Coordinates of C-alpha atoms and ligand atoms in Angstrom, one line a residue:
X1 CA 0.0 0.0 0.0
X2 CA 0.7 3.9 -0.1
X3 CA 1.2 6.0 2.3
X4 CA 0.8 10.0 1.4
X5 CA 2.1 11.9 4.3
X6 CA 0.1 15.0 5.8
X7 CA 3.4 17.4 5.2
X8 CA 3.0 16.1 1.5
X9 CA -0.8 17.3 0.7
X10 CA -0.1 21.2 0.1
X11 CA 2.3 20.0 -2.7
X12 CA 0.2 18.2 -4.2
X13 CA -3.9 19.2 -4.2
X14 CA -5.3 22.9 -4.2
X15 CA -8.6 24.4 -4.5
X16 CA -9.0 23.7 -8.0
X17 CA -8.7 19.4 -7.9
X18 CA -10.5 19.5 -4.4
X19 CA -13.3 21.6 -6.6
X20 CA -13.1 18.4 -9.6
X21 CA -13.0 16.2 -6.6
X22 CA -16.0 17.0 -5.0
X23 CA -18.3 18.0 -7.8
X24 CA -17.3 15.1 -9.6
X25 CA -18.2 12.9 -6.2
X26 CA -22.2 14.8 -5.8
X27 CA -22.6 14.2 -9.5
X28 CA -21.8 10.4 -9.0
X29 CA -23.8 10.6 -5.7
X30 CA -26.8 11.8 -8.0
X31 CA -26.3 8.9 -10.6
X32 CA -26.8 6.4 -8.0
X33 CA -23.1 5.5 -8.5
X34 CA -21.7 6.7 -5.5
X35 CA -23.0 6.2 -1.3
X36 CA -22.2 7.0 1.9
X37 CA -22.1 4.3 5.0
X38 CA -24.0 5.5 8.1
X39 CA -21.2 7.9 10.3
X40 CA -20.1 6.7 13.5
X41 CA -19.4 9.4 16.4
X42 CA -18.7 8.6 19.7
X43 CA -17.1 10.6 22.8
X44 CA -14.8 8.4 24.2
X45 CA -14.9 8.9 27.4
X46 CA -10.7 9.7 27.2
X47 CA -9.3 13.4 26.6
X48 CA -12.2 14.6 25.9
X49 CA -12.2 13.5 22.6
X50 CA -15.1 12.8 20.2
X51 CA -13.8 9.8 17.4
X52 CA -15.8 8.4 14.2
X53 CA -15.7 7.4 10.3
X54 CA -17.0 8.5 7.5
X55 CA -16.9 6.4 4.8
X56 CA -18.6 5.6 1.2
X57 CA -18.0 3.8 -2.1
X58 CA -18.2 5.7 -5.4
X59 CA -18.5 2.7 -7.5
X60 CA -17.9 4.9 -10.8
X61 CA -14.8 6.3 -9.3
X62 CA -13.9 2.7 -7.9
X63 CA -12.9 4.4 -4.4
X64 CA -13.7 2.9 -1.6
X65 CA -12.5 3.9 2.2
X66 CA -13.0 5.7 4.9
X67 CA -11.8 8.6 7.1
X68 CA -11.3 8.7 10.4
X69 CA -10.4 11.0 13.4
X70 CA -12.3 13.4 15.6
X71 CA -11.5 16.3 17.6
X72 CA -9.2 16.1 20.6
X73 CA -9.4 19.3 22.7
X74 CA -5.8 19.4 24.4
X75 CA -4.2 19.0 21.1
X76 CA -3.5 22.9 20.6
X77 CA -1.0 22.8 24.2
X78 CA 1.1 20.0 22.4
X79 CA 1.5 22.0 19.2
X80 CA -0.7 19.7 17.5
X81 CA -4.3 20.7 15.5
X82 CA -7.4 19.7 17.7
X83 CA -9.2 18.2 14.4
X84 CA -7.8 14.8 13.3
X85 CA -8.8 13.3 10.3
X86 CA -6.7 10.2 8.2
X87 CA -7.9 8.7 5.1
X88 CA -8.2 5.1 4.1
X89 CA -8.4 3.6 0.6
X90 CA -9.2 -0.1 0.0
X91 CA -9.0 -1.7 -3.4
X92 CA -12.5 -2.2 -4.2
X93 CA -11.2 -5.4 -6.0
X94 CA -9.7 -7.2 -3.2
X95 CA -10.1 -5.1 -0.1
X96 CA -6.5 -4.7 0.4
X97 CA -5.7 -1.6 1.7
X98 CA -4.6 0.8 -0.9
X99 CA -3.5 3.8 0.7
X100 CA -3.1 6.0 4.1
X101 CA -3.6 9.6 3.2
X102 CA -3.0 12.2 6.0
X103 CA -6.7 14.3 6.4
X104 CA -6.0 17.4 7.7
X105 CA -5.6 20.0 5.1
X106 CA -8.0 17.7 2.7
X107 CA -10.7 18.0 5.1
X108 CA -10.3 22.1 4.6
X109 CA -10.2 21.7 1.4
X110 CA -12.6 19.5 0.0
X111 CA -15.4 21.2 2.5
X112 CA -14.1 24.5 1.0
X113 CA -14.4 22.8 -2.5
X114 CA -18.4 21.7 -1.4
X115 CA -19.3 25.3 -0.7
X116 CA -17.4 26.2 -4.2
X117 CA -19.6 23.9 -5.8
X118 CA -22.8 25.5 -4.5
X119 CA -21.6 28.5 -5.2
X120 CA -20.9 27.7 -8.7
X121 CA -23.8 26.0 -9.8
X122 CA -26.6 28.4 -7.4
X123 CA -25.4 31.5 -6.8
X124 CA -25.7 34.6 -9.1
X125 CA -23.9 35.6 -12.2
X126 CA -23.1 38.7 -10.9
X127 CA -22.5 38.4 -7.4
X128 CA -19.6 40.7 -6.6
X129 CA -19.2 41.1 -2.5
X130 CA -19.0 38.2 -0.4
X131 CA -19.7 37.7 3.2
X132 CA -18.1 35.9 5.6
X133 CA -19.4 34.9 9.3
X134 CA -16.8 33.3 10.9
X135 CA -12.6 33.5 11.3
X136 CA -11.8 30.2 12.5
X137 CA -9.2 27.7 10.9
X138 CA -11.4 26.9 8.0
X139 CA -12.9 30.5 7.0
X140 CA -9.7 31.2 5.2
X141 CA -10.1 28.2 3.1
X142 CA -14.1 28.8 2.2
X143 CA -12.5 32.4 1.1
X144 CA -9.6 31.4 -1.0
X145 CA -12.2 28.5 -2.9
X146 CA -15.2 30.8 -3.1
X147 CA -13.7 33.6 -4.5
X148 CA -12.6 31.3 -7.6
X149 CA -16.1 31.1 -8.5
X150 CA -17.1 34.5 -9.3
X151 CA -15.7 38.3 -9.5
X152 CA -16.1 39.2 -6.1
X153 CA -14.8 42.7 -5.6
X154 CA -15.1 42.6 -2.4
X155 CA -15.0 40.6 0.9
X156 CA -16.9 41.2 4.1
X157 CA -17.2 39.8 7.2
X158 CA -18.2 39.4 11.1
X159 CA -17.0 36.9 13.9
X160 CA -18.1 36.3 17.4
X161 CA -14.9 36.8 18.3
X162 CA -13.4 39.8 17.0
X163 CA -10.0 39.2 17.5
X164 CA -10.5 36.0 15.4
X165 CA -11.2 38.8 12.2
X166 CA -7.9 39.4 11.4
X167 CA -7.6 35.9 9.3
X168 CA -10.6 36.9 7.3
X169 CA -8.2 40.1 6.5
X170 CA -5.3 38.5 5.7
X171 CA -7.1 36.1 3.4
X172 CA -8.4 38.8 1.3
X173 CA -5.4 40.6 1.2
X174 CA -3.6 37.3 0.1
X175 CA -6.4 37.2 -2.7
X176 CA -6.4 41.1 -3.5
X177 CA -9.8 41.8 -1.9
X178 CA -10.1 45.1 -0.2
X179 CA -12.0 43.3 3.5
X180 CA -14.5 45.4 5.7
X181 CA -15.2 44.1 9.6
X182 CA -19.0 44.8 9.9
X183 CA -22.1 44.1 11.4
X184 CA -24.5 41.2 10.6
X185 CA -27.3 43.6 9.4
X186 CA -24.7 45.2 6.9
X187 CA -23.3 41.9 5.7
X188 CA -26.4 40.9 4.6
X189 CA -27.7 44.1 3.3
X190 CA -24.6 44.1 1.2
X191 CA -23.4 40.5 0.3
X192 CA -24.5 38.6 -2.8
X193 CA -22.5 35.5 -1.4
X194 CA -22.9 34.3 2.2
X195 CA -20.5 31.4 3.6
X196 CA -20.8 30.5 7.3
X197 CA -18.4 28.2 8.7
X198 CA -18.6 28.9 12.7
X199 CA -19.3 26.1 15.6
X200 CA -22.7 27.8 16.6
X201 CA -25.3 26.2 18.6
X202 CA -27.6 29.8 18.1
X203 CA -28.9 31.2 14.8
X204 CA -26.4 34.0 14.0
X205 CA -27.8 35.3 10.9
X206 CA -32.0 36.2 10.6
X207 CA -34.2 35.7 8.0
X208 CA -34.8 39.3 7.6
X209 CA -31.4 40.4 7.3
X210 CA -30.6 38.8 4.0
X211 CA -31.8 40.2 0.6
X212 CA -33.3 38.5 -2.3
X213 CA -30.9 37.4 -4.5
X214 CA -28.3 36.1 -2.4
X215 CA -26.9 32.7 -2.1
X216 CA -25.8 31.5 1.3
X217 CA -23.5 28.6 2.2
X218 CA -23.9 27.4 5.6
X219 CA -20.7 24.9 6.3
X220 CA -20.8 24.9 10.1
X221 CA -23.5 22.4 11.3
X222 CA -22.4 19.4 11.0
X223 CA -23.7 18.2 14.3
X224 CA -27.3 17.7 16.0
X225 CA -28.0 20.5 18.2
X226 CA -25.8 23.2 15.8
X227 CA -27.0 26.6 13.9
X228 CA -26.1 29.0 11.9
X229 CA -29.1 30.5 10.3
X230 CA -32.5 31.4 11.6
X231 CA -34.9 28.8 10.7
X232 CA -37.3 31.0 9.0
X233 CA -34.9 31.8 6.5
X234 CA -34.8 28.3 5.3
X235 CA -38.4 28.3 4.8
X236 CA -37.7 31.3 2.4
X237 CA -34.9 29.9 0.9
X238 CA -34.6 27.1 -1.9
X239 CA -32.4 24.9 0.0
X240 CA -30.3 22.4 -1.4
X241 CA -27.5 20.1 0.0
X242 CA -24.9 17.6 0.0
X243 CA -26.4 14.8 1.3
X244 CA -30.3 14.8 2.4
X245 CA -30.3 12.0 5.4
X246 CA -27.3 14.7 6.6
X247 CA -29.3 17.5 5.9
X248 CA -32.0 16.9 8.2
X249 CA -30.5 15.2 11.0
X250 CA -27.0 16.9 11.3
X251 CA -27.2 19.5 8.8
X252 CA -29.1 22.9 9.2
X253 CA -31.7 22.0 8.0
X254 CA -32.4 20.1 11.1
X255 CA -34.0 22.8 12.6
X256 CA -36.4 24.0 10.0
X257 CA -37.6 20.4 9.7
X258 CA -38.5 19.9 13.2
X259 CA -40.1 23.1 13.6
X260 CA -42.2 21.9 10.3
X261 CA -41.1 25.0 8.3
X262 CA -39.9 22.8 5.3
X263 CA -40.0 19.0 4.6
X264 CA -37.9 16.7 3.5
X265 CA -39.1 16.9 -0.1
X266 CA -38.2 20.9 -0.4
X267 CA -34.8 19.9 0.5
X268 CA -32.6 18.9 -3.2
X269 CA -29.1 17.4 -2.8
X270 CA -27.1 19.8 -5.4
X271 CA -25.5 16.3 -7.3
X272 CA -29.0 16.7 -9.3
X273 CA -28.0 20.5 -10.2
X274 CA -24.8 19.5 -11.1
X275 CA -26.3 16.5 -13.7
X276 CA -29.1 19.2 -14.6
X277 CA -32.2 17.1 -13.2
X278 CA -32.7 19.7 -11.1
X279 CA -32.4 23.8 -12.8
X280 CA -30.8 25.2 -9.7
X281 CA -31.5 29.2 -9.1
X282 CA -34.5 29.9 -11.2
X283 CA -34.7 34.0 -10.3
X284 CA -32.9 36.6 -10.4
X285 CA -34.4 37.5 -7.1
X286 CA -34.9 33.9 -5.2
X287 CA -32.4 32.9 -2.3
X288 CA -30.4 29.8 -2.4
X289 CA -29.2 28.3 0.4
X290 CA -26.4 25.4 0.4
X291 CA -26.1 23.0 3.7
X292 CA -23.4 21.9 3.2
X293 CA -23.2 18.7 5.8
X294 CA -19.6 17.3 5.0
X295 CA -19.5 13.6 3.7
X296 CA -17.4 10.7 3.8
X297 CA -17.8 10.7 -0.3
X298 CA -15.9 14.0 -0.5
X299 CA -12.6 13.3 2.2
X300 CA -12.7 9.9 -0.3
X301 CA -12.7 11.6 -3.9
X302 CA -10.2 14.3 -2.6
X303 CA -8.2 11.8 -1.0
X304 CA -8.1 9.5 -4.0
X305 CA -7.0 12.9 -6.2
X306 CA -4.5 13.4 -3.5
X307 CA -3.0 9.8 -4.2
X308 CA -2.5 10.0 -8.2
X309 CA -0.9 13.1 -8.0
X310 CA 1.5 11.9 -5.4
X311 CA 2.0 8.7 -7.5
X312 CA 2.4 11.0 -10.2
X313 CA 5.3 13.0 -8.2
X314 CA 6.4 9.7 -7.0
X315 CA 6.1 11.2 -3.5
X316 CA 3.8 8.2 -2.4
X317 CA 5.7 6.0 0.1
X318 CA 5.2 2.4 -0.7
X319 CA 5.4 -0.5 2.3
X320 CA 4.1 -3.9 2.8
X321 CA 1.5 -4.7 5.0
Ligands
NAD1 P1 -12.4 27.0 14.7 O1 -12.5 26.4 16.1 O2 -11.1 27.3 14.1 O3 -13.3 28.3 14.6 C1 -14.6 28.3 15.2 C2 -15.4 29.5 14.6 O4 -16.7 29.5 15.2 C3 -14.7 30.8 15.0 O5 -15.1 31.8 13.9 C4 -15.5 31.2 16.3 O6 -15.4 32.6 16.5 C5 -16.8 30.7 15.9 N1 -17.6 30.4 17.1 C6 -17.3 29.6 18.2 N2 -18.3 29.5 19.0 C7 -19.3 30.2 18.5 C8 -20.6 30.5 18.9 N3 -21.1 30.0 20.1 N4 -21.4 31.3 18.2 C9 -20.9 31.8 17.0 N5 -19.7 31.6 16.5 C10 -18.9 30.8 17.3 O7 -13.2 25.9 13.8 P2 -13.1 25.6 12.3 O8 -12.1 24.6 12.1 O9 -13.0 26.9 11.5 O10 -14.5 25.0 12.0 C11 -15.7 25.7 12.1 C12 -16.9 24.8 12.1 O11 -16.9 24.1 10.8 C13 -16.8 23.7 13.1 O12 -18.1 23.8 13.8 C14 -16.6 22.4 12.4 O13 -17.3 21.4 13.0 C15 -17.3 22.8 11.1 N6 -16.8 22.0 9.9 C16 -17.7 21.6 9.0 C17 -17.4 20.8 8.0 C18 -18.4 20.4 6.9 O14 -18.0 19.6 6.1 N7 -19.6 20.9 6.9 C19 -16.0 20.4 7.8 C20 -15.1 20.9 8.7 C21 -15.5 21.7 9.8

């Protein structure tokens, strides 16, 4: 088998194969071709950490694996990130174990990649500022993919914690966008883009403070009991996703469902926009919302990418197991 190391990734995959990866992975998804296997999550009663999988086959692809890792709170004091994610690929032939790819940066960059997607195939032609809530570890990759996907101008944003803000600045410097801290009621009044990627239990953003015409890509629920958006705003909102069974029981669309605001049925997983059974944005003036949940499918098609390339570079370690 391979083994790709974590220090190799940034060498080898950036926004634009994550972005093939992933939309490649919802389209198969959408076919029928591709699955996910029910995630396991479990606090393990040690270090405070929370462990699972995620795993899938995408039988067009012919990758099959699994990622798994968690989040280990103590990790920051030893110099180590708190979110740890490793990839497995099996030969879907014989079930021999193909490959051990390190997670980290893939799992930035392929939910950066999903929100790319959205943005892509949803929001509007013309969409030139775009709004950020959160400054955490993953905002500055949902920046550097999103901004791929149209001519933003302009880039602004607002964070619980301000202090945190000074990422989102840096980002948009790094990508030649003049960045404005503001409030939420002027992020929304003035963002044709919205990507949320904060760990919020609350609604941060209201129904009443977004515009027609805006697409929003809420990244941060990915867990029962998380928010990021006012339910209400859902029930406005043509709301699509990665993964429907996510959507509503992880995803934020949770929320809306329980409170009977939208069912199941207005919900479309975006693979179907991306194969054109489903038209996408149909107005000018209709708000599109993307929930994007995270699936096992996507750490698997990135991680796959990840492994040919390093083939390619023969940077792939090879050992016997
Ligand atoms: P981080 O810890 O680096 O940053 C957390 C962010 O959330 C910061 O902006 C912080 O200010 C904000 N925040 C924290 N508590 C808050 C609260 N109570 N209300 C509002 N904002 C709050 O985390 P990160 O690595 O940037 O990840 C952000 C979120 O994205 C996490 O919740 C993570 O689980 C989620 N995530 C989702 C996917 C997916 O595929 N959907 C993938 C990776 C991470």
């Amino acid at each position: 088998m391979f083994i790709v190391p974590e220090g190799e990734i940034a060498g080898l995959i950036g926004e634009d194969a994550a972005y093939q990866a992933v939309e490649g992975v919802f389209a198969a998804m959408a076919r029928e071709e591709a699955y996910n296997f029910p995630v396991v999550r479990e606090a393990i009663g040690y270090a405070d950490a929370l462990y699972g999988f995620k795993s899938g086959f995408d039988r067009a692809g012919l990758v099959l694996g699994l990622k798994s890792g968690g989040y280990w709170p103590g990790n920051a004091e030893k110099g180590l990130t708190n979110h740890q994610s490793t990839v497995v690929l099996f030969d879907p032939d014989t079930g021999r174990p193909q490959a051990l790819v390190g997670g980290n940066l893939l799992t930035a960059l392929r939910t950066a990649a999903a929100s790319a997607v959205s943005i892509n195939h949803l929001a509007r032609k013309d969409a030139k500022v775009l709004g950020m809530i959160g400054a955490g570890h993953q905002s500055a990759f949902q920046m550097r993919a999103a901004v791929r996907q149209r001519s933003f101008e302009k880039v602004v944003g607002w964070n619980l914690h301000p202090e945190m803000l000074v990422r989102l600045e840096e980002t948009a410097t790094e990508l030649g966008l003049p960045f404005e801290a503001v409030k939420l009621d002027h992020l929304g009044a003035e963002a044709d883009v919205i990507v949320s990627i904060t760990s919020s239990f609350a609604p941060i953003l209201m129904a009443d403070q977004v515009r027609p015409g805006t697409h929003i890509a809420c990244m941060g629920t990915d867990t029962k009991g998380k928010q990021e958006v006012e339910a209400a705003l859902l029930a406005g909102a043509t709301v699509f996703t990665d993964e429907l069974a996510q959507s509503v029981s992880i995803g934020e669309a949770q929320h809306a469902v329980a409170e009977g605001l939208i069912a199941e049925g207005d919900i479309t997983e975006i693979g179907r926009v991306i194969i054109g059974a489903h038209p996408g944005r149909r107005s000018e003036d209709e708000v599109t919302l993307f929930d994007g949940t995270g699936v096992g499918l996507q750490d698997l098609a990135a991680a796959a990418a990840a492994l040919r390339l390093a083939q390619e570079k023969g940077v792939a370690l090879e050992v016997e197991v």
